[in-house]
Short mmCIF file of C-alpha atoms and ligand atoms in Angstrom, two decimals:
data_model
loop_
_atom_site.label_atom_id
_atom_site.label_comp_id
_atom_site.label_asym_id
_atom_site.label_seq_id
_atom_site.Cartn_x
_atom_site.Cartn_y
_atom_site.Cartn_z
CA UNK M 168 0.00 0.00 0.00
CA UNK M 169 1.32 3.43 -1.08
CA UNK M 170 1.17 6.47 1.48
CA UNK M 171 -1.62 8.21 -0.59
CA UNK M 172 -3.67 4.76 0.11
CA UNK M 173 -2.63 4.55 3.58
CA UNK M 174 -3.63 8.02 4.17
CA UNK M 175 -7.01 7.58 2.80
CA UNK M 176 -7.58 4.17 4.93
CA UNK M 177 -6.64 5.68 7.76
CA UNK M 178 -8.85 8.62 7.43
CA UNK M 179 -11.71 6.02 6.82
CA UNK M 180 -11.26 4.29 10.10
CA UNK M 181 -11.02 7.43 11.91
CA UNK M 182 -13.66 9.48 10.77
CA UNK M 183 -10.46 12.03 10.29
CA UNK M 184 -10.66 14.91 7.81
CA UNK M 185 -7.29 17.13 6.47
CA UNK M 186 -7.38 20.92 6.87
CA UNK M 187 -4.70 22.90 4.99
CA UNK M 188 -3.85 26.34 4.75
CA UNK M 189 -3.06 27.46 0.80
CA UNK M 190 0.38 28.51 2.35
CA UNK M 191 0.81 24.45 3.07
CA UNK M 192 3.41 22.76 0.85
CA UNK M 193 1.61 21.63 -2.81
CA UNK M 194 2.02 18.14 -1.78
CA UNK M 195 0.03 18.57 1.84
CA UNK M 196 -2.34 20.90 -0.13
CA UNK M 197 -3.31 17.76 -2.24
CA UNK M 198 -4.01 15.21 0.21
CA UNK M 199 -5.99 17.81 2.24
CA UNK M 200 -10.31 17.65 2.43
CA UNK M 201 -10.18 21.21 2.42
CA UNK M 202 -7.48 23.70 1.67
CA UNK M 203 -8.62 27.63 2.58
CA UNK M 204 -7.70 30.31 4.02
CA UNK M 205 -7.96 30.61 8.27
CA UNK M 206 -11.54 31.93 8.01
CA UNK M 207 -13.04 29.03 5.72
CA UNK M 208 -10.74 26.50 7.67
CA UNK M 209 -12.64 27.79 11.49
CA UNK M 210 -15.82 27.31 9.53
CA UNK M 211 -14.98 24.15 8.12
CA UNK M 212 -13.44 22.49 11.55
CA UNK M 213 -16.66 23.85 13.60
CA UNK M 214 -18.99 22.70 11.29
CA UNK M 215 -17.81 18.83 10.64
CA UNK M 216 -18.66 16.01 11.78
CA UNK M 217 -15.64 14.23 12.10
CA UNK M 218 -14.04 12.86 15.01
CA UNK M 219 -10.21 13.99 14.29
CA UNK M 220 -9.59 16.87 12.60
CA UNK M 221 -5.76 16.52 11.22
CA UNK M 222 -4.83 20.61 10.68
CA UNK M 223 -1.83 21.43 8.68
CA UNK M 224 -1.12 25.36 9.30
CA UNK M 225 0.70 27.22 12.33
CA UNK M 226 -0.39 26.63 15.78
CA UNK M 227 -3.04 29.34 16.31
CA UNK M 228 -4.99 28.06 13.64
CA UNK M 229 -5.06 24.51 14.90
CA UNK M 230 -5.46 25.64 18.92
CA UNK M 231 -8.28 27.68 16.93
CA UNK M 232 -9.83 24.50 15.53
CA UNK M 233 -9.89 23.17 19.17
CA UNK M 234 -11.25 25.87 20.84
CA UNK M 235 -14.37 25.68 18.03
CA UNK M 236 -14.49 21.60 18.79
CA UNK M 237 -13.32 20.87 22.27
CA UNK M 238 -15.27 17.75 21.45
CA UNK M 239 -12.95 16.91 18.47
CA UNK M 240 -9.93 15.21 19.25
CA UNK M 241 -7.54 18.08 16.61
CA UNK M 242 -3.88 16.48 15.47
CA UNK M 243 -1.43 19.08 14.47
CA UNK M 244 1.56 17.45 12.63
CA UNK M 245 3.96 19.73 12.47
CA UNK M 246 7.80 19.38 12.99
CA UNK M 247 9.64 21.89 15.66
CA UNK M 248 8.29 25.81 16.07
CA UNK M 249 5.29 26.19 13.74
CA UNK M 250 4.09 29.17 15.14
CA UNK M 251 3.07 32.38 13.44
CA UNK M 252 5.34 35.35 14.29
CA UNK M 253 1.93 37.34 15.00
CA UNK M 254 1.21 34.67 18.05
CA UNK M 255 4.63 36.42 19.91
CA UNK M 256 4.24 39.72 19.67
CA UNK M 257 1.27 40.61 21.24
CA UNK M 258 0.77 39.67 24.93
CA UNK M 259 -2.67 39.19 26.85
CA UNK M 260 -0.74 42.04 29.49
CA UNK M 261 -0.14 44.19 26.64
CA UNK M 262 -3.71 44.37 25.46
CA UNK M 263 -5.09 44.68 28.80
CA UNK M 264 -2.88 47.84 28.83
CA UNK M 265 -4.17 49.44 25.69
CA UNK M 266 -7.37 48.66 26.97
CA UNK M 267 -6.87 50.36 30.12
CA UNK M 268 -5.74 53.31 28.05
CA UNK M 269 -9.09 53.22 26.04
CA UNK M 270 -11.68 52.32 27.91
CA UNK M 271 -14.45 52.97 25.45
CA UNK M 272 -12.70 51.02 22.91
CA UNK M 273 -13.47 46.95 22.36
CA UNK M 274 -10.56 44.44 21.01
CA UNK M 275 -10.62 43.13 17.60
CA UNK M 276 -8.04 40.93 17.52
CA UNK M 277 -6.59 38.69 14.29
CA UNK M 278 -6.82 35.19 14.12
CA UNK M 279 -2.70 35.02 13.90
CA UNK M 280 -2.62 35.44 17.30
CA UNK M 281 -2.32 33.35 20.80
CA UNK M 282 -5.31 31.80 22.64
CA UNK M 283 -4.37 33.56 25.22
CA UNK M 284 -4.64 37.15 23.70
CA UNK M 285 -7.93 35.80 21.81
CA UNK M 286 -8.85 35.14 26.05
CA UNK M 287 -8.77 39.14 26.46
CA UNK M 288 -10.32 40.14 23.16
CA UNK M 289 -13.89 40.82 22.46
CA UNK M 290 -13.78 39.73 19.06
CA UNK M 291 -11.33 37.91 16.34
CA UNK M 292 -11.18 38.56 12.40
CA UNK M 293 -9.54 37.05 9.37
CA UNK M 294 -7.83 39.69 7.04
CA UNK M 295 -11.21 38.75 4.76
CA UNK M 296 -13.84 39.59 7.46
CA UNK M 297 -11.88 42.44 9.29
CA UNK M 298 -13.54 45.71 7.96
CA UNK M 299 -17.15 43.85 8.54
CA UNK M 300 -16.67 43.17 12.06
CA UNK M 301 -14.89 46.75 12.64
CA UNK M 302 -18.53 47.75 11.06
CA UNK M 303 -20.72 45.09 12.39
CA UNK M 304 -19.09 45.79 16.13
CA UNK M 305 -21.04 48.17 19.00
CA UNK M 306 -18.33 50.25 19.68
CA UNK M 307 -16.94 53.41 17.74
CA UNK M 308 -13.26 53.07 18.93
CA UNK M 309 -11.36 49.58 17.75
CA UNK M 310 -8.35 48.31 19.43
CA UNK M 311 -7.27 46.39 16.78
CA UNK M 312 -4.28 43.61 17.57
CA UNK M 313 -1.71 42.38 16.08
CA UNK M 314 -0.66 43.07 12.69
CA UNK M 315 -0.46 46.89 12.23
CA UNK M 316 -0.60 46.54 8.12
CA UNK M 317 -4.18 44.96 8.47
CA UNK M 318 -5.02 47.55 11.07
CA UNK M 319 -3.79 50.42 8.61
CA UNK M 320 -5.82 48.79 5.86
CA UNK M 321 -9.52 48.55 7.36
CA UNK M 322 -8.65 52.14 8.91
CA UNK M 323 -8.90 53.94 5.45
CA UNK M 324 -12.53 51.85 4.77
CA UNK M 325 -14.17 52.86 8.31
CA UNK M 326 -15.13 55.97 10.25
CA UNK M 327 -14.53 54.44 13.12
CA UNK M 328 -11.40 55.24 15.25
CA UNK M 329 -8.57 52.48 14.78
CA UNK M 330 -6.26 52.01 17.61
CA UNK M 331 -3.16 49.80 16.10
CA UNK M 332 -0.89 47.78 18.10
CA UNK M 333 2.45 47.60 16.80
CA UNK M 334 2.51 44.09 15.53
CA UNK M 335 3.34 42.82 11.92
CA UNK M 336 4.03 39.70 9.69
CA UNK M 337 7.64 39.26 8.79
CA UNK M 338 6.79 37.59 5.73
CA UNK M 339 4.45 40.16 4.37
CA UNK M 340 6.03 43.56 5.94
CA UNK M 341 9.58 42.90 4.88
CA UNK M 342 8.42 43.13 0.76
CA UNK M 343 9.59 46.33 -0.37
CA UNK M 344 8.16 49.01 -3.13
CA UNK M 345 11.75 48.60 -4.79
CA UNK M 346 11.00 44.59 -5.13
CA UNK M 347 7.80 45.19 -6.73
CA UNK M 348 9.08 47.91 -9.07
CA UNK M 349 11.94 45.24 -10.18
CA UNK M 350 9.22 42.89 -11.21
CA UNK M 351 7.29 45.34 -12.79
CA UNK M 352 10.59 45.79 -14.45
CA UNK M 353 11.35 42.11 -15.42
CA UNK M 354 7.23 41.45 -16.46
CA UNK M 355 5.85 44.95 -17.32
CA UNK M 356 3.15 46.95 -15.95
CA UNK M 357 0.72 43.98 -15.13
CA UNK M 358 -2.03 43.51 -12.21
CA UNK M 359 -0.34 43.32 -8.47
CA UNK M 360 -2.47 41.85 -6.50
CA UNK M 361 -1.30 41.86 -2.24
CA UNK M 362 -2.42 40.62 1.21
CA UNK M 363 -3.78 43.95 3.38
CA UNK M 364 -0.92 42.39 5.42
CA UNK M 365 1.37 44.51 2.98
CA UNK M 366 2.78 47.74 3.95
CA UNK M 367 0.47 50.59 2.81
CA UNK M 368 3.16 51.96 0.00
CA UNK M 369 2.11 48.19 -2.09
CA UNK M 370 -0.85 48.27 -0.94
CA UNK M 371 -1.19 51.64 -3.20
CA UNK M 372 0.12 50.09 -5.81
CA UNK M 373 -1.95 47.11 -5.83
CA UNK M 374 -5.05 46.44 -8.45
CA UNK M 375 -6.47 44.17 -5.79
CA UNK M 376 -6.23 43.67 -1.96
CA UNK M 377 -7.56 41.29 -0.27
CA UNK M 378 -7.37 37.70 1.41
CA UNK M 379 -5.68 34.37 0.12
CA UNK M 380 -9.39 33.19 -0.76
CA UNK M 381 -10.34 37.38 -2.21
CA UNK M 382 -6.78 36.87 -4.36
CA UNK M 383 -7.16 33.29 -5.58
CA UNK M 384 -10.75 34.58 -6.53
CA UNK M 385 -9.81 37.68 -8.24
CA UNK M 386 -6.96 35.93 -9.97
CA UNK M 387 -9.12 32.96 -11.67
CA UNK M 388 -11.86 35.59 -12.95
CA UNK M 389 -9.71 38.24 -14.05
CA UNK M 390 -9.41 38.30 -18.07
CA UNK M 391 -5.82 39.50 -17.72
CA UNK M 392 -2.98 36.28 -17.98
CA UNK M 393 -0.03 37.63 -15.61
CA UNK M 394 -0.29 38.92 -11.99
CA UNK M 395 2.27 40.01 -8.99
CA UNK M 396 1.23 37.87 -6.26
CA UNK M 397 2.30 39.90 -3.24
CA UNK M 398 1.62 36.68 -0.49
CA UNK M 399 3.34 33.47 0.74
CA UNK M 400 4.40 31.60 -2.42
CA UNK M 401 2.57 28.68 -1.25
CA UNK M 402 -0.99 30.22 -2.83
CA UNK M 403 0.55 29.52 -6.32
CA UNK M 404 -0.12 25.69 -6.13
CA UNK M 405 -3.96 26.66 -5.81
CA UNK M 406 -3.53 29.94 -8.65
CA UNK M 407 -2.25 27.15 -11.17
CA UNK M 408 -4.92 24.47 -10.19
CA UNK M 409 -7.24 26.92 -11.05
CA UNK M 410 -5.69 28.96 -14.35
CA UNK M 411 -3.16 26.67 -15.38
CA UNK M 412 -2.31 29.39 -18.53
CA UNK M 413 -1.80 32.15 -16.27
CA UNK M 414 1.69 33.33 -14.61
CA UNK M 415 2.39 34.46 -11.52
CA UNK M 416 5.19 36.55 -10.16
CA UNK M 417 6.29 36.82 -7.01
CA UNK M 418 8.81 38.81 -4.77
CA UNK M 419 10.59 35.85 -2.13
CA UNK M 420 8.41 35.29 0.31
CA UNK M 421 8.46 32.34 2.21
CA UNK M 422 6.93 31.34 5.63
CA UNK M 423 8.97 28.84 7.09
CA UNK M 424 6.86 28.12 9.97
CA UNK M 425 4.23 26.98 7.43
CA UNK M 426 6.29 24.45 5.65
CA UNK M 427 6.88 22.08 8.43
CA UNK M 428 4.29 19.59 7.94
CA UNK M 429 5.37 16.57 5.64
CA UNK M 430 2.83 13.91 4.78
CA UNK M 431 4.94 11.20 6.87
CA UNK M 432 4.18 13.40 10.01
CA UNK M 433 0.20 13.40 8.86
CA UNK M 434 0.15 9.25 8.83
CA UNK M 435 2.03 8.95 11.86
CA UNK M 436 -0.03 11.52 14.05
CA UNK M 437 -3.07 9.94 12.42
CA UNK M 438 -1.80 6.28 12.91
CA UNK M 439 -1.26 6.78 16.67
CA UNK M 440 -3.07 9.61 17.08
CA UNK M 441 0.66 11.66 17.95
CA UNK M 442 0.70 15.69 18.05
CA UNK M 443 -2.37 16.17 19.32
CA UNK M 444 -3.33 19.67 20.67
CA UNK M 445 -4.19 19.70 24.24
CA UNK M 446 -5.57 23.02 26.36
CA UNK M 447 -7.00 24.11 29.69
CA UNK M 448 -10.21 24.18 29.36
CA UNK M 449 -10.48 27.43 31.07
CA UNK M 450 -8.66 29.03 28.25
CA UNK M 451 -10.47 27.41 25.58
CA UNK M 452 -14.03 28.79 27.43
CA UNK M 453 -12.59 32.28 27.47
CA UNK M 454 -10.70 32.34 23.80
CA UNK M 455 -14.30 30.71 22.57
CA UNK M 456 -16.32 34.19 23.14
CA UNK M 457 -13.95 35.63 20.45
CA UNK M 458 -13.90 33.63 18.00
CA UNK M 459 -17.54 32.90 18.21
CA UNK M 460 -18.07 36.65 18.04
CA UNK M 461 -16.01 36.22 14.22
CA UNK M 462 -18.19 34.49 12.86
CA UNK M 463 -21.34 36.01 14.70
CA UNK M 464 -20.06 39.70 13.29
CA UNK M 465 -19.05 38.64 9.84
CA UNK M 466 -22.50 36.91 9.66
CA UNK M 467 -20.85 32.95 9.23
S1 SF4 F 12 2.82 34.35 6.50
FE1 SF4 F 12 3.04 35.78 8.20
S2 SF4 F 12 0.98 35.93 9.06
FE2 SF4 F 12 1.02 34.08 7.79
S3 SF4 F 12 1.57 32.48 9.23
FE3 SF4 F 12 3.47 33.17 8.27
S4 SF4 F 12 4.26 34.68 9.72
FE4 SF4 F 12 2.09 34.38 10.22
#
């Protein structure tokens, strides 16, 4: 029996399904039940009826998958640190502090980001629901936490006050205007399409902005054959599954953390049900209200 077969068997037995992030590498991507983005993938995990959900991301997203199913037993193969830099930077003491500093003001608080910050938040968001639960949210002053690019980016789309904390991805922040303008050199003047995780000076640039699910979407019914991706290279397995006579450019961008699930560590954490994720239940109670309170404001 090949791994592909053994994978499926074991899934069978189970009653296991695959989650994988479009950052995931191709191979992972392919054996997955579902590949999305972090906002489809909390749907998807809350919503099934599985017994084992098998998640193949960074650590928030999988302790996220948890804290939706405490009920579900959730397996997250990954080798070493797979952690999003987002989950370090901001601090449930840090928050409380901003918080004490604007006491009118209620926490919106990215999924890329620790259960323990989601404990002290009053409501999560993906980069794709952000600006609706800003909107959807009774309060006119936003605290919003971590990433300071996705903060900047739903400010210029609200009247509502945005308090940023100074957080960032060091995938997405790092690209430069200069590394854009060389592949506009190398390709021509063509669409650029970027994550609102982007600095604002590509951002400007950009045709589209949006999420890994808004760019795969804009990408497959555009009319136009060539695009700057400005994300994790990763989404380019799902771009050419879907327009296999487009091209895609892309400045180097590469999360690491992302790339350290390997199908042998999905069949052995499935086989003997390894890597599970395990969490006081306290925490998971607490970090619940937020994320429930995503997909209650974005109207999932
Ligand atoms: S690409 Fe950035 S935001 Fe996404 S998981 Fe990696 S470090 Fe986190």
């Amino acid at each position: 029996m090949n791994q592909l077969e053994k994978l499926k068997k074991l899934k069978k037995e189970k009653n296991a399904i695959i989650l994988a992030h479009y950052y995931q590498n191709a191979d992972v991507q392919d054996v997955a039940d579902y590949v999305g983005d972090s906002y489809y993938l909390s749907e998807v995990g809350r919503d099934s009826d599985a017994d084992i959900i098998v998640y193949c991301g960074v650590k928030f997203m999988a302790e996220s998958a948890k804290i939706l199913s405490p009920e579900k037993k959730v397996l997250f193969p990954a080798h070493g640190d797979a952690t999003c830099c987002m989950e370090h930077q901001a601090t449930p003491g840090l928050v409380l502090e901003m918080k004490k500093a604007h006491p009118n003001a209620k926490v919106i608080t990215y999924i890329n980001s620790s259960s323990e910050v989601k404990a002290v938040s009053d409501a999560c968001c993906t980069s794709s629901s952000a600006l609706k639960i800003v909107e959807n949210i009774d309060a006119d002053e936003i605290i919003f936490v971590p990433d300071q690019n996705l903060a900047s980016y739903v400010a210029e789309q609200t009247d509502k006050k945005i308090i940023p904390f100074d957080g960032q991805c060091n995938v997405h922040h790092k690209v430069t205007l200069e590394n854009i303008k060389k592949l506009i050199e190398e390709h021509g003047d063509i669409e650029i399409l970027a994550h609102p995780e982007c600095q604002k000076e590509i951002r400007d640039i950009s045709t589209y902005v949006g999420s890994t699910a808004g760019i795969l979407n804009y990408a497959k019914t555009s009319p136009n054959k060539e695009f700057i991706v400005v994300t994790e290279r990763g989404i380019q397995h799902q771009l050419k599954k879907d327009s296999p006579e487009k091209s895609f450019y892309f400045p180097y961008m590469i999360c690491s953390p992302m790339k350290r699930v390997f199908i042998e560590t999905i069949i052995d954490a499935l086989e003997n049900e390894k890597c599970e994720v395990i969490m006081d239940e306290e925490l998971i109670k607490k970090a619940k209200v937020s994320l429930l309170n995503m997909h209650k404001y974005a109207g999932g």
